Coordinates of C-alpha atoms and ligand atoms in Angstrom, one line a residue:
M1 CA 18.2 -6.0 17.3
C2 CA 15.8 -9.0 18.6
G3 CA 11.8 -9.2 18.8
I4 CA 10.2 -10.3 21.9
V5 CA 6.5 -11.7 22.3
G6 CA 5.1 -13.5 25.4
I7 CA 1.8 -13.9 26.4
A8 CA 0.5 -15.4 30.0
G9 CA -2.4 -16.9 28.4
T10 CA -5.4 -19.2 28.6
R11 CA -4.9 -21.5 25.6
D12 CA -1.6 -22.8 24.3
V13 CA 0.7 -20.0 23.5
A14 CA 3.2 -21.6 21.2
P15 CA 1.4 -21.3 18.0
V16 CA 0.2 -17.7 18.6
I17 CA 3.7 -16.7 19.7
L18 CA 5.1 -17.8 16.7
D19 CA 2.3 -15.7 14.3
A20 CA 3.2 -12.6 16.6
L21 CA 7.2 -13.6 16.2
R22 CA 6.6 -13.4 12.4
R23 CA 5.4 -9.8 12.8
L24 CA 8.7 -8.7 14.3
E25 CA 11.2 -10.9 11.9
Y26 CA 11.9 -7.8 10.4
R27 CA 14.0 -6.9 13.7
G28 CA 16.0 -10.0 13.1
Y29 CA 15.8 -13.3 11.6
D30 CA 19.1 -15.7 12.1
S31 CA 17.4 -18.2 14.6
A32 CA 14.0 -18.2 16.8
G33 CA 13.0 -20.2 19.6
I34 CA 9.7 -20.5 22.3
A35 CA 9.5 -21.4 25.8
T36 CA 6.4 -22.3 27.6
L37 CA 5.7 -23.8 30.9
V38 CA 4.3 -27.4 30.3
D39 CA 2.7 -28.7 34.0
G40 CA 5.0 -26.1 35.5
H41 CA 8.1 -26.7 34.1
I42 CA 10.0 -25.0 31.0
D43 CA 9.8 -26.4 27.8
R44 CA 11.7 -25.4 24.6
R45 CA 11.9 -25.5 20.7
R46 CA 14.5 -23.2 19.4
S47 CA 16.2 -23.5 15.5
S48 CA 19.1 -21.6 13.7
G49 CA 17.6 -20.0 10.5
K50 CA 14.3 -18.0 10.1
L51 CA 11.1 -18.5 11.5
N52 CA 9.7 -21.1 9.0
K53 CA 12.3 -23.4 10.4
L54 CA 11.4 -22.9 13.7
G55 CA 7.3 -23.3 12.7
D56 CA 8.8 -26.7 11.3
V57 CA 10.2 -28.0 14.7
L58 CA 6.9 -26.7 16.2
H59 CA 4.8 -28.6 13.7
S60 CA 6.8 -32.3 14.4
R61 CA 7.4 -31.3 18.3
P62 CA 4.3 -29.5 19.3
L63 CA 4.9 -27.1 22.3
H64 CA 2.1 -26.8 24.9
G65 CA 1.4 -24.7 27.8
H66 CA -0.4 -21.2 28.5
T67 CA 2.6 -19.4 29.7
G68 CA 5.4 -18.8 27.3
I69 CA 7.9 -16.3 25.9
G70 CA 9.8 -16.3 22.0
H71 CA 12.5 -14.8 20.3
T72 CA 13.3 -14.1 16.8
R73 CA 17.1 -12.8 16.9
W74 CA 20.0 -11.2 15.0
A75 CA 23.2 -12.0 16.6
T76 CA 25.4 -9.9 18.6
H77 CA 27.3 -12.0 20.6
G78 CA 27.7 -15.3 19.5
A79 CA 27.4 -17.0 16.2
P80 CA 23.3 -18.1 14.7
T81 CA 23.1 -21.6 16.1
E82 CA 20.8 -23.1 17.9
T83 CA 22.8 -23.3 20.9
N84 CA 23.1 -19.8 20.8
A85 CA 19.3 -18.7 20.1
H86 CA 16.9 -17.3 22.5
P87 CA 15.0 -18.8 24.8
H88 CA 18.1 -19.5 27.2
A89 CA 16.7 -21.5 29.9
S90 CA 18.1 -22.7 33.7
K91 CA 15.8 -25.3 35.6
R92 CA 13.9 -22.4 37.0
V93 CA 13.6 -19.4 34.3
A94 CA 13.7 -18.6 30.7
I95 CA 14.6 -15.9 29.4
V96 CA 14.8 -13.9 25.8
H97 CA 16.8 -10.9 25.5
N98 CA 17.2 -7.5 22.9
G99 CA 20.2 -5.7 23.2
I100 CA 23.6 -5.8 24.5
V101 CA 24.8 -6.9 28.1
E102 CA 28.0 -5.1 28.2
N103 CA 29.1 -6.4 31.5
F104 CA 28.7 -9.6 30.6
R105 CA 32.0 -11.3 30.7
E106 CA 32.8 -9.9 34.6
L107 CA 29.1 -11.7 35.3
R108 CA 29.8 -14.7 33.7
D109 CA 33.0 -15.0 35.0
E110 CA 31.3 -14.5 38.6
L111 CA 28.5 -16.9 37.9
K112 CA 30.5 -20.0 36.6
A113 CA 32.8 -19.3 39.8
A114 CA 30.0 -19.8 41.9
G115 CA 29.3 -23.0 39.9
H116 CA 26.9 -22.0 36.7
T117 CA 27.4 -23.4 33.7
F118 CA 27.0 -21.7 30.5
E119 CA 25.7 -23.7 27.0
S120 CA 26.2 -20.5 24.8
Q121 CA 28.4 -18.2 23.4
T122 CA 25.8 -15.4 24.5
D123 CA 25.9 -12.1 26.5
S124 CA 22.1 -12.3 27.0
E125 CA 23.0 -16.1 29.1
V126 CA 24.0 -14.7 32.1
A127 CA 20.9 -13.2 32.8
V128 CA 19.5 -16.5 33.2
H129 CA 21.7 -17.6 35.7
L130 CA 22.1 -14.1 37.5
V131 CA 18.1 -14.5 38.3
T132 CA 18.5 -18.4 39.1
D133 CA 21.5 -17.5 41.4
Y134 CA 19.2 -15.1 43.4
L135 CA 16.2 -17.3 43.3
D136 CA 18.5 -20.1 44.6
K137 CA 19.2 -17.4 47.7
G138 CA 15.5 -17.8 48.3
L139 CA 14.4 -14.4 46.4
S140 CA 11.2 -14.3 44.7
P141 CA 10.5 -14.2 40.8
S142 CA 10.1 -10.6 41.2
E143 CA 12.8 -10.0 43.5
A144 CA 15.2 -12.0 41.5
A145 CA 13.9 -10.6 38.5
Q146 CA 14.5 -7.0 39.7
A147 CA 18.3 -7.5 42.0
A148 CA 19.4 -9.4 38.3
V149 CA 18.3 -6.4 35.9
R150 CA 20.1 -3.9 38.7
R151 CA 23.2 -5.8 37.9
L152 CA 23.0 -5.8 34.1
T153 CA 24.3 -2.8 32.2
G154 CA 23.7 -2.2 28.6
A155 CA 20.6 -1.3 27.0
Y156 CA 18.4 -4.5 26.8
S157 CA 15.1 -5.4 27.0
L158 CA 13.9 -8.8 28.4
A159 CA 10.9 -11.3 29.1
M160 CA 11.3 -14.2 31.5
I161 CA 9.0 -17.3 32.7
F162 CA 9.4 -19.2 35.5
T163 CA 9.1 -23.0 36.8
D164 CA 6.1 -23.6 38.9
H165 CA 5.1 -20.1 38.2
D166 CA 2.1 -20.7 35.3
G167 CA 0.6 -17.5 34.3
L168 CA 3.6 -15.6 35.5
M169 CA 5.4 -13.6 33.4
I170 CA 8.5 -10.9 34.0
G171 CA 9.2 -8.2 32.1
A172 CA 12.2 -5.4 32.1
R173 CA 13.3 -2.6 29.9
K174 CA 16.6 -0.3 30.1
G175 CA 17.3 1.1 26.5
A176 CA 15.5 -1.4 24.1
P177 CA 12.0 -0.9 23.8
L178 CA 9.3 -3.5 25.9
A179 CA 5.7 -3.4 25.5
V180 CA 2.9 -4.3 27.6
G181 CA -0.5 -5.7 26.2
Y182 CA -3.7 -5.8 28.1
G183 CA -6.0 -8.3 27.3
T184 CA -9.2 -9.1 28.9
T185 CA -7.9 -12.3 30.0
E186 CA -4.4 -12.8 28.7
S187 CA -1.8 -10.3 29.5
Y188 CA 1.3 -9.5 26.6
L189 CA 5.0 -8.4 25.9
G190 CA 5.9 -7.3 23.1
S191 CA 9.1 -5.2 21.3
D192 CA 6.6 -3.1 19.5
A193 CA 2.8 -2.8 19.5
F194 CA 3.1 -4.6 15.9
A195 CA 3.8 -7.3 17.3
L196 CA 0.8 -7.4 19.8
A197 CA -1.6 -6.0 17.3
P198 CA -3.7 -9.2 16.6
F199 CA -4.0 -9.5 21.0
T200 CA -4.6 -6.1 21.8
N201 CA -4.3 -2.7 21.1
K202 CA -4.0 -1.1 24.8
V203 CA -0.2 -0.8 25.2
A204 CA 1.9 0.6 27.5
Y205 CA 5.5 1.3 26.8
L206 CA 8.3 0.4 29.9
E207 CA 10.4 3.3 30.6
D208 CA 14.0 2.3 31.6
G209 CA 14.2 0.8 34.5
D210 CA 11.1 -0.2 35.2
V211 CA 10.3 -4.1 35.5
V212 CA 6.9 -5.5 34.9
V213 CA 5.3 -8.8 36.5
I214 CA 2.5 -10.1 35.1
K215 CA 0.1 -12.6 36.9
G216 CA -2.3 -13.7 34.2
P217 CA -4.3 -10.5 33.8
D218 CA -3.1 -8.8 36.6
I219 CA -0.1 -6.1 35.7
T220 CA 1.8 -4.4 38.4
I221 CA 5.1 -2.3 37.0
Y222 CA 7.5 -1.4 39.0
D223 CA 10.2 1.9 38.3
S224 CA 13.8 1.9 38.8
E225 CA 13.6 2.1 42.3
G226 CA 11.4 -0.6 42.7
R227 CA 8.0 1.5 43.3
P228 CA 5.1 0.4 42.0
T229 CA 4.5 3.1 39.4
N230 CA 1.7 3.9 36.1
R231 CA 2.7 4.0 33.2
E232 CA -0.1 5.2 30.1
V233 CA -2.1 2.5 28.7
K234 CA -2.4 3.8 25.0
T235 CA -4.8 2.5 22.2
T236 CA -2.1 2.1 19.4
S237 CA -3.0 2.1 15.8
A238 CA -0.8 -0.5 14.9
S239 CA -2.9 -2.4 12.3
A240 CA -4.2 -6.1 13.2
A241 CA -3.9 -7.3 9.9
L242 CA -0.5 -8.8 8.9
V243 CA 0.8 -6.4 6.5
D244 CA 0.9 -8.0 3.3
K245 CA 2.7 -7.8 0.2
G246 CA 0.1 -6.1 -1.8
G247 CA 0.1 -8.3 -4.9
K248 CA 4.1 -7.4 -5.1
K249 CA 6.9 -10.0 -4.9
H250 CA 8.7 -8.0 -2.1
F251 CA 7.8 -5.8 0.4
M252 CA 10.2 -3.7 -0.7
A253 CA 8.8 -3.4 -4.1
K254 CA 5.1 -3.0 -2.5
E255 CA 6.7 0.1 -0.3
I256 CA 8.2 1.6 -3.4
H257 CA 5.0 1.7 -5.0
E258 CA 3.3 3.2 -2.0
Q259 CA 5.3 6.1 -2.2
P260 CA 3.1 8.5 -4.1
E261 CA 0.3 7.8 -1.6
V262 CA 2.2 7.9 1.7
I263 CA 4.1 11.4 0.3
G264 CA 0.6 12.7 -0.2
H265 CA 0.4 11.4 3.4
T266 CA 2.9 13.0 5.0
L267 CA 2.5 16.2 3.2
A268 CA -1.2 16.7 4.1
H269 CA -0.1 16.8 7.4
Y270 CA 2.1 19.6 6.9
L271 CA 0.9 21.1 4.0
D272 CA -2.5 23.1 3.4
P273 CA -3.2 22.5 -0.2
A274 CA -5.6 25.8 0.1
G275 CA -3.0 27.9 0.9
P276 CA -0.8 26.0 -0.4
V277 CA 1.2 26.8 3.0
V278 CA 2.4 25.3 6.0
Q279 CA 0.5 24.5 8.4
R280 CA 1.3 26.7 11.2
Q281 CA -0.1 24.0 13.8
G282 CA 1.0 21.2 11.7
V283 CA 4.8 22.1 12.1
G284 CA 4.5 23.9 15.6
L285 CA 8.4 24.8 16.1
R286 CA 8.5 28.2 14.5
G287 CA 9.8 29.2 18.5
A288 CA 12.4 26.7 18.0
L289 CA 13.6 27.7 14.8
S290 CA 13.2 31.7 14.8
K291 CA 15.5 32.3 17.2
A292 CA 17.8 29.3 16.6
S293 CA 21.8 30.4 16.4
R294 CA 22.5 26.9 14.6
L295 CA 20.7 23.4 13.9
T296 CA 22.5 19.9 14.4
I297 CA 21.2 17.4 12.0
S298 CA 21.8 13.7 13.0
A299 CA 20.9 10.1 12.2
C300 CA 22.2 6.6 10.9
G301 CA 22.2 5.4 7.4
T302 CA 19.8 6.0 4.8
A303 CA 17.8 8.7 7.1
F304 CA 20.9 10.4 7.6
Y305 CA 21.4 11.0 4.1
A306 CA 18.0 12.1 4.2
G307 CA 19.2 14.3 7.0
M308 CA 22.0 15.8 4.6
V309 CA 19.3 16.8 2.0
G310 CA 17.9 18.6 4.6
K311 CA 20.5 20.3 5.2
Y312 CA 21.1 21.9 1.9
W313 CA 17.1 22.8 2.4
F314 CA 17.7 24.7 5.4
E315 CA 21.2 26.7 4.6
K316 CA 19.0 27.9 1.4
L317 CA 15.8 28.3 2.5
A318 CA 16.1 29.5 6.4
R319 CA 19.8 30.7 5.9
L320 CA 19.6 28.2 9.0
P321 CA 23.5 27.1 9.8
V322 CA 23.3 23.3 10.1
E323 CA 26.0 20.9 11.2
S324 CA 25.4 17.5 10.2
D325 CA 27.2 14.0 11.3
V326 CA 25.8 10.2 11.7
A327 CA 25.0 9.6 14.8
S328 CA 27.4 7.4 16.0
E329 CA 29.9 9.7 15.3
L330 CA 27.9 12.7 16.9
R331 CA 27.3 11.0 20.7
Y332 CA 31.1 10.5 21.0
R333 CA 32.5 14.0 19.4
D334 CA 32.1 16.0 22.9
V335 CA 30.4 18.4 20.4
I336 CA 30.3 22.3 21.2
Y337 CA 26.4 23.1 21.0
P338 CA 25.2 26.8 21.1
K339 CA 23.2 27.6 24.0
D340 CA 19.9 28.3 21.9
G341 CA 20.4 25.8 19.0
A342 CA 18.2 23.1 18.4
A343 CA 19.0 19.6 17.1
L344 CA 17.1 17.3 14.3
F345 CA 17.5 13.5 14.7
V346 CA 15.5 11.7 11.8
S347 CA 14.8 7.8 12.4
Q348 CA 11.9 5.3 10.6
S349 CA 11.8 3.1 13.4
G350 CA 12.4 5.6 16.1
E351 CA 14.7 3.1 18.1
T352 CA 18.1 3.2 16.5
A353 CA 20.4 3.0 19.4
D354 CA 23.3 5.7 18.4
T355 CA 20.0 8.0 17.1
L356 CA 18.6 8.1 20.5
A357 CA 21.9 8.2 22.3
A358 CA 23.0 11.4 20.3
L359 CA 19.6 12.8 21.1
R360 CA 19.8 12.2 24.5
E361 CA 23.4 14.3 24.7
A362 CA 22.3 17.2 22.7
K363 CA 19.1 17.5 25.0
A364 CA 21.2 17.2 28.0
Q365 CA 23.3 20.0 26.6
G366 CA 20.0 22.1 26.1
Q367 CA 19.8 21.8 22.4
T368 CA 15.8 22.0 21.6
T369 CA 15.4 18.3 20.2
I370 CA 13.2 17.6 17.1
A371 CA 12.4 13.9 15.8
I372 CA 11.1 13.0 12.3
V373 CA 10.3 9.8 13.1
N374 CA 7.6 7.0 11.4
V375 CA 6.6 4.9 14.7
A376 CA 4.8 7.4 16.7
E377 CA 5.1 5.4 20.0
S378 CA 9.1 4.9 19.6
S379 CA 11.8 6.2 22.1
I380 CA 12.7 8.5 20.0
A381 CA 9.6 10.2 19.3
R382 CA 8.7 9.9 23.2
E383 CA 12.1 11.8 24.3
A384 CA 12.1 14.1 22.0
D385 CA 11.0 17.8 22.7
I386 CA 9.0 18.1 19.3
V387 CA 8.0 15.2 16.8
L388 CA 7.3 15.4 13.5
P389 CA 5.4 12.3 12.1
T390 CA 6.2 10.5 8.6
F391 CA 3.1 8.8 7.2
A392 CA 4.7 6.0 5.4
G393 CA 3.0 3.6 7.5
P394 CA 4.9 -0.2 8.7
E395 CA 8.2 -0.5 6.5
I396 CA 8.6 -4.0 6.4
G397 CA 11.7 -4.2 3.9
V398 CA 15.0 -3.4 5.6
A399 CA 16.2 -1.3 3.0
S400 CA 14.7 1.9 3.6
T401 CA 12.5 3.3 0.3
K402 CA 9.1 5.3 1.5
A403 CA 10.0 6.0 5.0
F404 CA 13.2 8.0 2.9
T405 CA 11.0 10.1 0.8
C406 CA 8.5 10.5 3.7
Q407 CA 11.6 11.8 5.7
L408 CA 12.5 14.4 2.7
A409 CA 8.9 15.5 2.5
A410 CA 8.7 16.5 6.4
L411 CA 12.0 18.1 6.0
A412 CA 11.2 20.4 2.9
S413 CA 7.8 21.0 4.5
F414 CA 10.3 21.9 7.7
A415 CA 12.6 23.8 5.9
I416 CA 9.7 26.3 4.2
A417 CA 8.1 26.6 8.2
A418 CA 11.7 27.4 9.4
G419 CA 12.5 29.9 6.3
V420 CA 9.0 31.6 7.3
A421 CA 9.6 31.6 10.7
R422 CA 13.1 33.5 10.0
G423 CA 11.7 35.8 7.7
T424 CA 14.0 34.6 4.7
L425 CA 10.8 33.5 2.5
S426 CA 8.1 35.1 1.5
E427 CA 4.8 34.4 1.3
A428 CA 5.2 34.2 -2.2
D429 CA 7.9 31.6 -1.8
E430 CA 6.3 29.8 0.9
K431 CA 2.9 29.1 -1.8
R432 CA 5.4 28.5 -4.6
L433 CA 7.6 25.8 -2.9
C434 CA 4.3 24.2 -1.5
A435 CA 2.9 24.3 -4.5
Q436 CA 5.6 22.4 -6.0
L437 CA 6.2 20.1 -2.8
L438 CA 2.2 19.2 -3.7
A439 CA 3.0 18.0 -6.7
A440 CA 5.7 15.0 -5.9
P441 CA 2.8 12.1 -5.8
R442 CA 2.2 12.9 -9.1
L443 CA 5.3 13.4 -10.4
V444 CA 6.5 10.1 -8.5
A445 CA 3.5 8.1 -10.0
E446 CA 4.5 9.4 -13.3
F447 CA 8.2 8.0 -12.9
L448 CA 6.7 4.7 -11.7
K449 CA 5.7 4.0 -15.1
Q450 CA 9.1 3.3 -16.2
E451 CA 9.5 0.7 -14.0
P452 CA 10.1 -1.8 -16.8
K453 CA 12.9 -0.1 -18.3
I454 CA 14.5 0.6 -15.0
E455 CA 14.0 -3.6 -14.3
Q456 CA 16.5 -4.3 -17.7
L457 CA 19.1 -2.0 -16.5
G458 CA 19.5 -3.3 -12.9
Q459 CA 20.3 -6.3 -14.4
E460 CA 23.0 -5.0 -16.0
I461 CA 24.2 -3.2 -13.4
A462 CA 23.8 -6.7 -11.2
K463 CA 27.2 -7.9 -13.9
A464 CA 29.2 -5.2 -11.8
T465 CA 31.0 -5.7 -9.3
D466 CA 31.8 -2.3 -8.2
V467 CA 29.1 0.8 -9.3
L468 CA 29.7 4.4 -8.4
Y469 CA 27.4 7.0 -7.9
M470 CA 28.0 10.7 -7.8
G471 CA 25.8 13.9 -7.5
R472 CA 26.5 17.4 -6.4
G473 CA 24.7 19.6 -4.0
P474 CA 21.3 17.6 -2.6
S475 CA 22.0 14.8 -5.3
Y476 CA 25.4 14.1 -3.5
P477 CA 23.2 12.9 -0.5
L478 CA 21.4 10.8 -3.1
A479 CA 24.1 9.6 -4.8
L480 CA 24.9 8.0 -1.1
E481 CA 21.7 6.9 -0.6
G482 CA 21.5 5.1 -4.1
A483 CA 25.5 3.7 -3.3
L484 CA 23.6 1.9 -0.1
K485 CA 20.5 1.0 -1.8
L486 CA 22.5 -1.1 -3.9
K487 CA 25.3 -2.7 -1.6
E488 CA 22.9 -4.0 1.2
I489 CA 20.4 -5.8 -0.4
S490 CA 22.5 -6.9 -4.3
Y491 CA 25.8 -7.3 -2.1
I492 CA 27.2 -5.2 -5.0
H493 CA 30.4 -3.0 -3.9
A494 CA 29.2 0.3 -4.5
E495 CA 30.3 3.8 -3.9
G496 CA 28.9 7.7 -3.5
Y497 CA 30.7 10.7 -3.8
A498 CA 30.4 14.4 -4.3
A499 CA 30.5 14.6 -8.2
G500 CA 33.4 17.7 -7.8
E501 CA 35.5 15.0 -5.7
M502 CA 35.6 12.3 -8.5
K503 CA 39.1 13.9 -9.7
H504 CA 40.8 13.7 -6.5
G505 CA 41.0 10.2 -6.6
P506 CA 38.3 8.3 -7.2
I507 CA 38.6 8.6 -11.2
A508 CA 41.3 6.0 -10.8
L509 CA 38.4 3.3 -9.9
I510 CA 37.1 4.2 -13.4
D511 CA 37.3 2.0 -16.2
E512 CA 34.9 0.1 -19.2
N513 CA 33.7 -2.3 -16.7
V514 CA 32.5 0.2 -13.8
P515 CA 29.0 2.0 -14.3
V516 CA 28.6 5.3 -13.0
V517 CA 25.2 6.5 -11.8
V518 CA 25.1 10.2 -12.5
I519 CA 22.4 11.9 -10.6
A520 CA 21.9 15.4 -12.4
P521 CA 18.9 17.1 -12.3
H522 CA 18.3 20.1 -14.1
D523 CA 19.3 22.7 -11.5
A524 CA 22.0 25.0 -10.9
L525 CA 24.7 22.7 -10.5
F526 CA 23.8 20.3 -14.1
E527 CA 26.6 21.9 -16.2
K528 CA 29.1 21.3 -13.4
T529 CA 27.7 17.9 -13.1
I530 CA 28.0 17.3 -16.3
S531 CA 31.7 18.1 -16.9
N532 CA 32.4 15.5 -14.3
M533 CA 30.4 13.1 -16.0
Q534 CA 32.3 13.9 -19.2
E535 CA 35.4 13.2 -17.3
V536 CA 34.3 9.9 -16.3
M537 CA 33.5 9.0 -20.0
A538 CA 36.6 10.2 -21.5
R539 CA 38.2 7.1 -19.3
G540 CA 35.8 5.0 -20.5
G541 CA 33.5 5.0 -17.7
K542 CA 29.8 3.3 -18.5
V543 CA 27.2 6.4 -17.4
L544 CA 24.2 5.7 -16.7
L545 CA 22.6 9.0 -16.2
I546 CA 19.2 10.2 -14.1
S547 CA 18.3 14.1 -15.6
D548 CA 15.1 15.2 -16.9
K549 CA 14.4 15.6 -20.9
E550 CA 16.5 18.6 -21.3
G551 CA 18.9 17.2 -19.3
I552 CA 19.5 14.1 -21.3
A553 CA 19.3 15.7 -24.8
R554 CA 22.2 18.0 -23.6
A555 CA 24.3 15.6 -22.3
G556 CA 25.0 13.7 -25.5
D557 CA 25.9 10.0 -25.9
V558 CA 25.8 7.9 -22.8
W559 CA 25.9 4.4 -22.0
A560 CA 22.6 4.6 -20.6
S561 CA 20.2 7.4 -19.1
I562 CA 16.6 6.9 -17.3
Q563 CA 14.1 10.1 -17.8
V564 CA 12.5 11.8 -14.6
P565 CA 9.8 13.9 -15.1
D566 CA 10.2 17.9 -15.6
A567 CA 10.0 19.6 -12.5
D568 CA 11.6 22.2 -10.1
P569 CA 15.0 21.3 -8.6
F570 CA 13.2 21.5 -5.0
L571 CA 11.6 18.1 -5.7
A572 CA 14.8 16.8 -7.2
P573 CA 15.8 14.5 -4.0
I574 CA 12.1 13.1 -3.5
L575 CA 11.6 12.5 -7.0
Y576 CA 15.2 11.3 -7.9
A577 CA 15.4 8.5 -5.0
I578 CA 12.8 6.7 -7.1
P579 CA 15.2 5.3 -9.9
V580 CA 18.1 4.4 -7.7
Q581 CA 15.6 2.5 -5.3
L582 CA 14.7 0.5 -8.4
L583 CA 18.0 0.1 -9.6
S584 CA 19.1 -1.5 -6.5
Y585 CA 15.8 -3.6 -6.3
Y586 CA 16.2 -5.3 -9.6
A587 CA 20.1 -5.7 -9.6
A588 CA 19.1 -7.7 -6.1
I589 CA 16.5 -9.5 -8.1
A590 CA 18.8 -10.4 -11.0
K591 CA 21.6 -11.3 -8.2
G592 CA 19.2 -13.3 -6.3
T593 CA 20.0 -12.1 -2.7
D594 CA 17.0 -12.0 -0.2
V595 CA 15.7 -8.6 -1.2
D596 CA 13.6 -7.9 2.2
Q597 CA 15.9 -9.5 4.5
P598 CA 19.8 -8.9 3.3
R599 CA 22.2 -10.8 5.0
N600 CA 23.8 -9.8 8.1
L601 CA 21.0 -6.8 8.7
A602 CA 17.7 -5.9 10.5
K603 CA 15.5 -3.4 9.8
S604 CA 16.4 -1.0 13.0
V605 CA 19.6 -1.1 15.0
T606 CA 18.8 -0.5 18.7
V607 CA 22.3 -2.0 19.7
E608 CA 25.4 0.0 19.1
Ligands
AGP1 C1 18.1 1.5 5.1 O1 18.2 1.3 4.4 C2 19.2 1.0 6.0 N1 18.5 -0.7 6.2 C3 20.0 1.5 7.4 O2 20.5 2.3 6.7 C4 18.7 2.5 8.1 O3 18.2 4.0 7.3 C5 19.3 3.0 9.7 O4 20.0 1.6 10.0 C6 18.5 3.9 10.0 O5 17.5 3.2 10.8 P1 16.2 4.0 11.6 O6 16.0 5.2 10.3 O7 15.4 3.4 11.6 O8 16.8 4.9 12.6

């Protein structure tokens, strides 16, 4: 997905847009560009590569003008070249686009037949020629923009500026977020509030089908029927301070070390330490859960693995039947939802297209929808019936770490609340489980002191070409998460397996060159997992065992081990996430990859 910024301003806006784009670089960073109006005419600077390269271009060829739009790209159609970089422009209009125009081929053929010449391989460029075509037919910029977006199918957001219309900027939203920023003498457009935080914290989010017409400080929003409408102007919490690395080498390192604090923030929202009990009002969904016949859990990537852990907790603590699937599958599966079911969606960004689509489908099927999100103003948060926020703060590193453990903290609180609501947990159970949860921040902080040892193990792991992870019960999703962390930032091939599945094929992969990370908290499945581990060792596999002191002592000789503080097995998924995060982080450093912005990825995937 891509980042959009626009300013209808009273100063040269290009340098300001560039700074704002830096706050969106986590959304995509394979090319970038800015367009402004200079004496009424469109002028552009674009570059492939990261924003620093665009900064160099602007330094050598400054761009003036008080009305401008900017874009940082994660390529969907067309290679990340300068030609394909946004803004795309004709002589009459310049446009930046986030999302996908699904009918761009037929529109491109139609517009080519009408005499329009295309320069790029992108889907986005059709919007330029479609708007231009309407302008050539005599429509005003507002009419042309509204007519054009009605022809576009897909999920997208757009921002555009027009020749000879200084101070005019038009935005459109259909499936991908677009925020309108209200200043005193200027107005703004941005993919999220975070990008606009240095300018204003007064933000309205467009709804699907909306078109906003900005003329300097004057803002008019039209709904999908073309009627003037109002969207709530909120005061956002997004910090104006550019998120920095807190003295660490990477955002990922900073965010791994923020976990004691942010897990604590999240738990404080859901648990009453005085009880300790789950806050009745904090998890105000007892009704949704006390009668639900089934809970469906869905998400993507790391968020899905958090949901998978939740499945074990809901089934064990609340005796609640759970169905789970990745959102990209669930949304197309023609799921048979129960009439009194609930559906839970987990998302850090709250903008992941597949997760949002799956939520909409579940809602259409009569499910009570619940969202665990880290961005309170996100699309998923706005469309769910019930929102359970996490308090991880902005997560900039593309690899999700603190958001994952905060999702687990919220899910654990939610599972306890469900057990209480359904009468499967006694008050004593509730107090015990909440007390265990409240120890998580301290235990995570205690574990982080072992970082130097894990740095060395990460360097060892970095020598491998294939790495396996395995675990049982709630440690199985952790094995999947550990493998994802390693492959997405170090580019080493890695797979996660249910430990009991190894003997059904994957054990054929084992030899002395394949490290196998065994996640074995001292729980009821410990002995079974150790048996699987010994099957691996019998075939020469290099086992890296992650367990507590007693578990490591009982497991015998292994290639390497990581000792996790003693804790109730209920806490294991949160606690054991930290070693797999650090292992992947140090393997990636040893490999010399871009830890915070790994190749081919983006922080939030708002396209299918
Ligand atoms: C996590 O390390 C990945 N970057 C990715 O799997 C991510 O978790 C997934 O895209 C879901 O994103 P979301 O939580 O913002 O919905």
